[in-house]
XYZ file of C-alpha atoms in Angstrom:
553
model
C 0.000 0.000 0.000
C 2.838 2.371 0.775
C 4.337 1.924 -2.674
C 0.938 2.587 -4.245
C 0.694 5.833 -2.331
C 4.103 6.965 -3.473
C 3.339 6.039 -7.049
C 0.115 7.986 -7.035
C 1.551 11.255 -5.700
C 2.678 12.673 -9.091
C -0.625 11.583 -10.624
C -2.537 13.304 -7.815
C -0.523 16.529 -8.206
C -1.072 16.465 -11.963
C -4.802 15.894 -11.499
C -5.100 18.811 -9.063
C -3.103 21.055 -11.388
C -5.335 20.053 -14.292
C -8.423 20.729 -12.204
C -7.282 24.244 -11.345
C -6.765 25.136 -15.011
C -9.582 23.175 -16.659
C -12.492 25.276 -17.868
C -14.772 22.225 -17.760
C -14.168 21.866 -14.019
C -15.464 25.398 -13.452
C -18.421 24.635 -15.705
C -19.100 21.481 -13.685
C -19.039 23.422 -10.416
C -21.689 25.834 -11.710
C -23.758 23.034 -13.231
C -23.569 21.048 -9.977
C -24.855 24.151 -8.211
C -27.659 24.361 -10.794
C -28.503 20.697 -10.144
C -28.798 21.195 -6.392
C -30.576 24.556 -6.143
C -34.067 23.456 -7.316
C -34.093 20.494 -4.924
C -32.915 22.688 -2.052
C -35.465 25.384 -2.876
C -38.539 23.162 -3.283
C -37.576 20.495 -0.743
C -36.068 22.754 1.902
C -36.658 26.483 1.664
C -40.286 26.144 0.535
C -41.053 23.719 3.379
C -39.589 26.170 5.894
C -41.741 28.961 4.416
C -44.864 26.808 4.628
C -44.044 25.858 8.217
C -43.870 29.494 9.311
C -47.373 30.227 7.960
C -49.008 27.246 9.700
C -49.504 24.965 6.698
C -50.424 21.559 8.121
C -47.806 18.767 8.032
C -50.077 16.537 5.923
C -50.228 19.245 3.230
C -46.434 19.651 3.322
C -46.121 15.891 2.938
C -48.411 15.978 -0.098
C -46.466 18.826 -1.701
C -43.289 16.790 -1.273
C -44.712 14.342 -3.816
C -43.253 16.704 -6.400
C -40.063 14.710 -5.782
C -41.626 11.690 -7.434
C -40.230 13.284 -10.597
C -36.739 12.379 -9.351
C -37.930 8.893 -8.449
C -39.298 8.229 -11.942
C -36.913 10.212 -14.136
C -35.539 7.004 -15.683
C -38.895 6.688 -17.466
C -38.191 9.569 -19.831
C -34.380 9.404 -19.851
C -34.514 7.678 -23.243
C -36.001 10.874 -24.723
C -32.568 12.495 -24.354
C -30.469 9.638 -25.725
C -30.207 11.246 -29.150
C -26.991 13.150 -29.812
C -28.576 15.294 -32.518
C -29.059 18.936 -31.574
C -32.637 20.234 -32.053
C -33.077 22.812 -34.838
C -29.566 21.864 -36.099
C -27.995 24.405 -33.749
C -24.210 24.290 -33.442
C -24.080 24.115 -29.627
C -24.409 20.385 -28.985
C -27.521 18.548 -27.721
C -26.419 18.410 -24.077
C -25.777 22.149 -23.851
C -29.045 22.868 -25.678
C -31.189 20.877 -23.254
C -29.290 22.090 -20.194
C -29.939 25.676 -21.273
C -33.633 24.988 -21.922
C -34.187 23.343 -18.540
C -32.208 25.999 -16.660
C -34.436 28.691 -18.181
C -37.597 26.745 -17.307
C -36.434 26.101 -13.733
C -35.550 29.773 -13.270
C -38.991 30.825 -14.515
C -40.618 28.310 -12.174
C -38.718 29.640 -9.154
C -39.609 33.203 -10.139
C -43.325 32.350 -10.209
C -42.998 30.455 -6.929
C -41.447 33.559 -5.338
C -44.792 35.358 -5.645
C -46.791 32.600 -3.969
C -48.922 33.460 -0.976
C -49.068 30.458 1.355
C -51.138 29.142 3.015
C -53.407 30.186 0.125
C -53.276 28.576 -3.340
C -51.565 25.372 -2.211
C -52.783 23.587 -5.344
C -51.018 26.197 -7.498
C -47.865 25.911 -5.383
C -48.042 22.142 -5.790
C -48.338 22.374 -9.580
C -45.378 24.755 -9.866
C -43.323 22.537 -7.549
C -44.052 19.495 -9.723
C -43.015 21.359 -12.888
C -39.773 22.547 -11.269
C -39.042 18.990 -10.104
C -39.671 17.552 -13.595
C -37.449 20.174 -15.246
C -34.746 19.660 -12.607
C -34.827 15.856 -12.925
C -34.560 16.231 -16.721
C -31.626 18.616 -16.279
C -29.894 15.986 -14.134
C -30.343 13.365 -16.872
C -28.687 15.583 -19.468
C -25.985 16.763 -17.047
C -24.972 13.158 -16.310
C -24.729 12.418 -20.047
C -22.593 15.550 -20.622
C -20.265 14.721 -17.716
C -19.604 11.202 -18.985
C -19.188 12.224 -22.633
C -16.950 15.238 -22.059
C -14.523 13.421 -19.745
C -11.145 12.828 -21.404
C -10.251 9.827 -19.222
C -11.117 8.157 -15.918
C -9.185 10.717 -13.868
C -10.967 13.601 -15.545
C -14.326 11.883 -14.966
C -13.516 11.418 -11.269
C -12.637 15.110 -10.973
C -15.825 16.226 -12.712
C -17.943 13.887 -10.563
C -16.343 15.163 -7.356
C -16.727 18.803 -8.346
C -20.368 18.187 -9.273
C -21.053 16.872 -5.760
C -19.212 19.841 -4.281
C -21.450 22.205 -6.241
C -24.506 20.226 -5.122
C -23.449 20.521 -1.459
C -22.953 24.266 -1.868
C -26.525 24.452 -3.168
C -27.734 22.589 -0.061
C -25.889 25.058 2.145
C -27.344 28.042 0.256
C -30.868 26.614 0.165
C -30.691 25.799 3.863
C -28.417 27.788 6.165
C -28.065 30.912 4.021
C -31.739 30.971 2.990
C -32.930 30.731 6.593
C -30.655 33.570 7.667
C -31.856 35.757 4.789
C -35.516 34.910 5.381
C -35.127 35.981 9.016
C -33.855 39.362 7.815
C -35.577 40.185 4.520
C -38.530 37.776 4.301
C -39.342 34.750 2.185
C -40.253 36.466 -1.076
C -36.988 38.357 -1.407
C -35.077 35.243 -0.342
C -36.735 33.211 -3.109
C -36.074 35.972 -5.624
C -32.399 35.933 -4.617
C -32.308 32.176 -5.188
C -33.998 32.684 -8.552
C -31.315 35.184 -9.571
C -28.559 32.770 -8.516
C -30.236 29.997 -10.519
C -30.239 32.260 -13.566
C -26.521 32.962 -13.172
C -25.687 29.253 -13.344
C -26.395 29.428 -17.084
C -22.774 30.626 -17.281
C -21.885 26.985 -16.680
C -23.633 26.029 -19.918
C -21.673 28.704 -21.784
C -18.401 27.389 -20.352
C -19.300 23.759 -21.023
C -17.623 22.119 -23.981
C -19.953 20.579 -26.607
C -19.716 16.793 -26.686
C -18.525 15.125 -29.859
C -19.808 11.563 -29.416
C -21.136 10.072 -32.649
C -24.316 8.072 -33.051
C -23.819 4.306 -33.203
C -25.750 1.764 -35.222
C -25.316 -1.250 -32.917
C -28.254 -3.598 -32.593
C -29.889 -2.884 -29.296
C -31.370 -6.287 -28.439
C -29.216 -7.879 -25.726
C -31.874 -9.334 -23.435
C -34.846 -11.207 -24.852
C -33.258 -12.101 -28.183
C -35.685 -15.008 -28.654
C -38.745 -12.803 -28.166
C -40.752 -11.638 -31.142
C -41.091 -7.927 -31.842
C -44.762 -8.200 -30.870
C -43.880 -9.760 -27.502
C -41.341 -7.062 -26.724
C -43.755 -4.278 -27.651
C -46.575 -5.896 -25.656
C -44.374 -6.243 -22.562
C -43.308 -2.604 -22.802
C -46.890 -1.404 -23.216
C -48.055 -3.458 -20.229
C -45.404 -1.843 -18.034
C -46.262 1.649 -19.279
C -49.955 1.007 -18.609
C -49.154 0.065 -15.024
C -47.107 3.226 -14.560
C -49.911 5.326 -16.044
C -52.358 3.895 -13.484
C -49.931 4.642 -10.653
C -49.377 8.231 -11.766
C -53.110 8.800 -12.182
C -53.824 7.577 -8.650
C -51.097 9.770 -7.158
C -51.972 12.896 -9.170
C -55.728 12.635 -8.586
C -55.332 12.165 -4.844
C -52.746 14.945 -4.534
C -55.057 17.372 -6.359
C -58.074 16.338 -4.291
C -56.207 16.502 -0.977
C -54.980 20.040 -1.666
C -58.331 21.364 -2.917
C -60.701 19.373 -0.665
C -58.664 18.056 2.289
C -61.702 17.158 4.419
C -62.715 14.399 2.015
C -59.259 13.072 1.162
C -57.423 11.118 3.877
C -53.696 10.537 3.284
C -53.774 7.622 5.714
C -56.611 5.959 3.793
C -54.859 6.583 0.475
C -51.679 4.851 1.612
C -53.658 2.041 3.264
C -55.916 1.262 0.314
C -54.337 2.760 -2.804
C -50.674 2.891 -1.764
C -50.184 -0.865 -2.278
C -51.782 -0.517 -5.705
C -49.340 2.284 -6.631
C -46.331 0.221 -5.533
C -47.803 -2.843 -7.236
C -48.379 -1.261 -10.662
C -45.092 0.690 -10.698
C -42.604 -1.696 -9.067
C -43.984 -5.211 -8.686
C -45.651 -5.141 -12.123
C -42.333 -4.177 -13.730
C -40.729 -7.229 -12.133
C -43.605 -9.563 -12.997
C -43.692 -8.563 -16.676
C -39.903 -8.743 -16.945
C -39.892 -12.207 -15.322
C -42.605 -13.341 -17.735
C -40.552 -12.148 -20.688
C -37.523 -14.036 -19.355
C -39.650 -17.191 -19.201
C -40.878 -16.724 -22.792
C -37.359 -15.967 -24.002
C -36.054 -19.183 -22.406
C -38.829 -21.452 -23.649
C -39.248 -20.541 -27.311
C -36.979 -20.951 -30.344
C -34.643 -18.155 -31.531
C -36.161 -15.484 -33.739
C -34.747 -14.228 -37.024
C -33.466 -10.742 -36.294
C -35.193 -8.071 -38.384
C -33.744 -4.702 -39.289
C -33.081 -2.525 -36.251
C -36.247 -0.836 -34.994
C -35.747 2.690 -33.633
C -39.406 3.239 -32.749
C -40.476 4.687 -29.415
C -41.481 1.326 -27.934
C -38.165 -0.218 -28.970
C -36.248 2.594 -27.276
C -38.380 2.186 -24.143
C -37.820 -1.582 -24.230
C -34.083 -0.960 -24.213
C -34.276 1.706 -21.522
C -36.706 -0.004 -19.129
C -37.299 -3.687 -19.803
C -33.843 -4.964 -20.787
C -32.077 -3.787 -17.598
C -34.776 -5.313 -15.393
C -34.683 -8.602 -17.316
C -30.912 -8.805 -16.882
C -31.173 -8.043 -13.150
C -33.864 -10.680 -12.557
C -32.137 -13.225 -14.774
C -28.867 -12.804 -12.863
C -30.227 -12.647 -9.300
C -33.179 -15.003 -9.866
C -35.294 -15.425 -6.689
C -32.846 -13.311 -4.686
C -34.145 -10.299 -6.614
C -37.188 -10.275 -4.286
C -34.937 -9.767 -1.264
C -32.796 -7.211 -3.103
C -35.824 -5.153 -4.125
C -37.230 -5.318 -0.577
C -33.908 -4.047 0.790
C -33.702 -1.294 -1.818
C -37.278 -0.153 -1.182
C -36.903 -0.025 2.600
C -33.271 0.892 3.342
C -33.510 4.687 3.139
C -37.195 4.843 4.094
C -36.743 6.397 7.532
C -34.584 9.379 6.564
C -36.363 10.010 3.250
C -39.808 10.041 4.835
C -38.604 12.319 7.622
C -37.030 14.948 5.364
C -40.215 16.893 4.605
C -41.095 17.255 8.300
C -37.742 18.506 9.568
C -38.675 22.192 9.290
C -42.179 21.739 10.758
C -40.582 19.929 13.707
C -37.791 22.442 14.235
C -39.804 25.616 13.613
C -43.395 24.767 14.521
C -45.287 25.210 17.779
C -47.769 22.327 17.590
C -47.758 18.516 17.834
C -44.629 18.522 20.022
C -42.566 20.714 17.669
C -39.608 22.620 19.077
C -40.348 26.249 18.125
C -36.823 27.312 17.161
C -36.030 30.404 15.095
C -34.877 30.300 11.476
C -31.360 31.345 12.481
C -31.121 28.612 15.121
C -32.316 25.924 12.703
C -29.995 27.237 10.000
C -26.993 26.850 12.322
C -27.931 23.440 13.739
C -29.353 21.767 10.635
C -27.874 23.462 7.605
C -24.400 24.210 8.935
C -23.561 21.626 11.603
C -25.839 19.091 9.900
C -24.037 19.398 6.556
C -20.664 19.035 8.308
C -21.955 15.929 10.094
C -23.240 14.394 6.838
C -19.849 14.837 5.179
C -18.199 13.312 8.265
C -20.620 10.383 8.159
C -19.867 9.735 4.487
C -16.123 9.772 5.244
C -16.574 7.390 8.191
C -18.671 5.092 6.017
C -16.014 4.979 3.329
C -13.213 4.250 5.808
C -15.294 1.609 7.575
C -16.014 -0.186 4.295
C -12.287 -0.318 3.548
C -11.652 -1.816 6.981
C -14.642 -4.119 7.520
C -16.224 -4.575 4.087
C -19.359 -3.228 2.436
C -22.117 -5.388 3.907
C -21.269 -5.024 7.637
C -21.311 -1.241 7.218
C -24.511 -1.507 5.176
C -26.189 -3.327 8.079
C -24.808 -0.990 10.771
C -25.907 2.017 8.704
C -29.485 0.723 8.643
C -29.473 0.209 12.417
C -28.022 3.661 13.139
C -30.391 5.442 10.724
C -33.358 3.753 12.424
C -32.103 4.351 15.969
C -31.534 8.076 15.558
C -35.274 8.544 15.041
C -35.594 7.750 18.754
C -33.350 10.737 19.507
C -35.869 13.003 17.776
C -38.706 11.303 19.661
C -36.837 12.149 22.856
C -36.633 15.810 21.781
C -40.377 15.850 21.110
C -41.168 14.788 24.713
C -38.805 17.245 26.395
C -35.395 15.625 25.813
C -34.919 13.730 29.126
C -32.410 11.265 27.633
C -30.594 13.924 25.590
C -30.269 16.168 28.646
C -28.794 13.308 30.673
C -26.267 12.616 27.901
C -25.306 16.299 27.641
C -24.794 16.464 31.396
C -22.721 13.288 31.655
C -20.534 14.231 28.684
C -20.361 17.900 29.809
C -21.245 18.966 26.291
C -23.792 21.365 27.787
C -20.895 23.304 29.348
C -19.085 23.337 25.998
C -22.151 24.782 24.253
C -22.461 27.368 27.029
C -18.937 28.596 26.254
C -20.246 29.557 22.799
C -23.323 31.154 24.396
C -25.678 28.443 23.161
C -28.424 27.541 25.619
C -29.645 24.047 26.501
C -32.309 24.083 23.755
C -29.683 24.730 21.090
C -27.376 22.151 22.678
C -30.137 19.548 22.406
C -31.035 20.395 18.796
C -27.453 20.607 17.520
C -26.354 17.386 19.245
C -29.272 15.288 17.986
C -29.024 16.661 14.437
C -25.265 16.055 14.425
C -25.592 12.399 15.454
C -28.525 11.804 13.091
C -26.673 13.267 10.111
C -23.566 11.208 10.835
C -25.766 8.095 10.781
C -27.495 9.153 7.558
C -24.143 10.009 5.928
C -22.723 6.602 6.828
C -25.865 4.826 5.612
C -25.815 6.847 2.382
C -22.209 5.878 1.624
C -22.988 2.210 2.260
C -26.189 2.408 0.202
C -24.423 3.883 -2.835
C -21.708 1.218 -2.622
C -24.300 -1.548 -2.308
C -26.403 -0.313 -5.239
C -23.278 0.000 -7.369
C -22.257 -3.555 -6.494
C -25.450 -5.212 -7.739
C -25.678 -3.551 -11.156
C -24.264 -5.000 -14.356
C -21.661 -2.722 -15.927
C -23.331 -3.137 -19.325
C -26.517 -1.642 -17.860
C -24.944 0.412 -15.092
C -26.583 3.764 -15.868
C -30.128 2.465 -16.317
C -30.068 -0.167 -13.568
C -28.584 2.304 -11.112
C -31.249 4.871 -12.024
C -33.958 2.256 -11.563
C -32.616 1.224 -8.157
C -32.164 4.808 -6.969
C -35.732 5.499 -8.048
C -36.950 2.561 -5.978
C -34.946 3.837 -2.998
C -36.977 7.068 -3.086
C -40.382 5.587 -3.873
C -41.701 4.385 -0.496
C -40.164 7.302 1.391
C -41.921 9.851 -0.810
C -45.243 7.979 -0.914
C -45.290 7.514 2.833
C -44.914 11.182 3.758
C -48.637 12.104 3.786
C -49.365 9.233 6.166
C -46.620 10.330 8.545
C -48.032 13.872 8.262
C -51.454 12.574 9.292
C -49.918 10.679 12.246
C -48.149 13.869 13.352
C -51.435 15.789 13.297
C -53.333 13.116 15.231
C -50.700 11.739 17.640
C -47.769 14.166 17.581
C -44.174 14.070 16.376
C -42.967 11.668 19.092
C -45.183 8.787 17.939
C -44.301 9.464 14.287
C -40.591 9.166 15.107
C -41.142 5.925 17.017
C -43.035 4.481 14.031
C -40.196 5.532 11.700
C -37.700 3.818 14.018
C -39.780 0.629 13.926
C -39.948 0.717 10.119
C -36.191 1.241 10.106
C -35.923 -1.900 12.204
C -37.593 -3.848 9.390
C -35.018 -2.448 6.956
C -32.241 -3.480 9.364
C -33.480 -7.083 9.458
C -33.679 -7.193 5.662
C -30.157 -5.716 5.430
C -28.890 -8.463 7.782
C -30.514 -11.194 5.645
C -28.987 -9.642 2.514
C -25.563 -9.548 4.205
C -25.880 -13.300 4.880
C -26.947 -13.936 1.262
C -24.030 -11.941 -0.168
C -21.566 -13.712 2.142
C -22.851 -17.138 1.062
C -22.697 -16.140 -2.610
C -19.113 -14.951 -2.173
C -18.195 -18.213 -0.408
C -19.539 -20.240 -3.332
C -17.949 -17.937 -5.934
C -14.612 -16.814 -4.464
C -13.352 -15.691 -7.883
C -16.082 -13.024 -8.006
C -15.279 -11.604 -4.585
């Protein structure tokens, strides 16, 4: 290892020198900022605004369904596969679409700035959905540009790292900075400032180099080669029909709950229609793909016709092929894998929309902190803790392996919900810990009272746990994809990671309104316990697989 370190020093110095001088690195920083700002604005700043004007938690949970656009963005990713620039413009297709979506996002944020909550929540919801769709589409194109413009693996690593740095800066601006500004100048001017910053990120598009990747004419059928064209088209249509039903159920309930909340129960929706949504979007995809694998295995080879570039063929390649390969490789273990993926990040994803109502609100056991206090504890110390957690997760995986850290991350992410439950009932356990560790005296040195000591300590520990779990989750998802389908399979799995957390938010909002934050946190901890058990079973499965296939370890 020592010799490797010495060997890599000149390469590291060269990479850093290249990064300092490379125009594409600066472009990537601005584009990473552009990627993160809409999510921070709609998922963070807007929620804080709504919390300060007494919008009910269940409504905030419903509005957070705008993030389903990120969960399902793989569905329309194939629309941007073409490397032909619209209108034959000489700027490259990636730069064209990035510019278009940046303009649309900026316009959406500008309109959102003149909202008047708690009035017109349906209009706010519609604008939020449009911003989320445009932002998710921007991310699709940005990922394609980053991969295509990279000169080599080192350059790609630099661009990927800088993109995440820009994204983290956006989180800091949309959280800590936005809360400080809102405390001083109000929400409207704060949103307008964010809109102006979003507009300035278009400079990144101007700095970005056009990609020069040529179209290929390779045959696209790699999975299901024995299927007829009719069978492939039918399978694709069946999956799309299921997704259409799921989207209709979500959209119709979201509209009804925002316009007529008395007759639309989020708890009833999740209880009765939630399983249908998961069934027609996730389970149905697996069932149809498994059926196509069966047909492909049990019928004679087909004579390959000329390549079909129709819409259904593109969607077959983008959606069905990756799922068929995943199921064909994992076989029955895919059920466990999908259960782990669906549940692993449930507790922290479902909690995200209610952080501001809990920190800022006065009801249901909320803490009643000021914007400045929450900005310091959550958006400054919390971001530092998340980065620390990611670093600890990475080091732990090097020392102990991926799956042990994956399991421990699930346990920690679930357990830290109990710390928030303790805060909601007056913090008896947290106060005892602060006293025994004398951290309360340390906070007092910086003129932070016991309430701030409680909030900052709990947020710090929770974000370390989430950071560690996130690092392990990314490593795990990356380990189960096939390199030939890495982009699409990873997008599918990441989408599944978000699905239950986003869908479950209205129900948790209803529980908060009826039983308070403390019970909601305890329920989240229990659900996290289920994810921990599944992660343990998956660890055992992976270990057994590695024991039987040592060459693949």
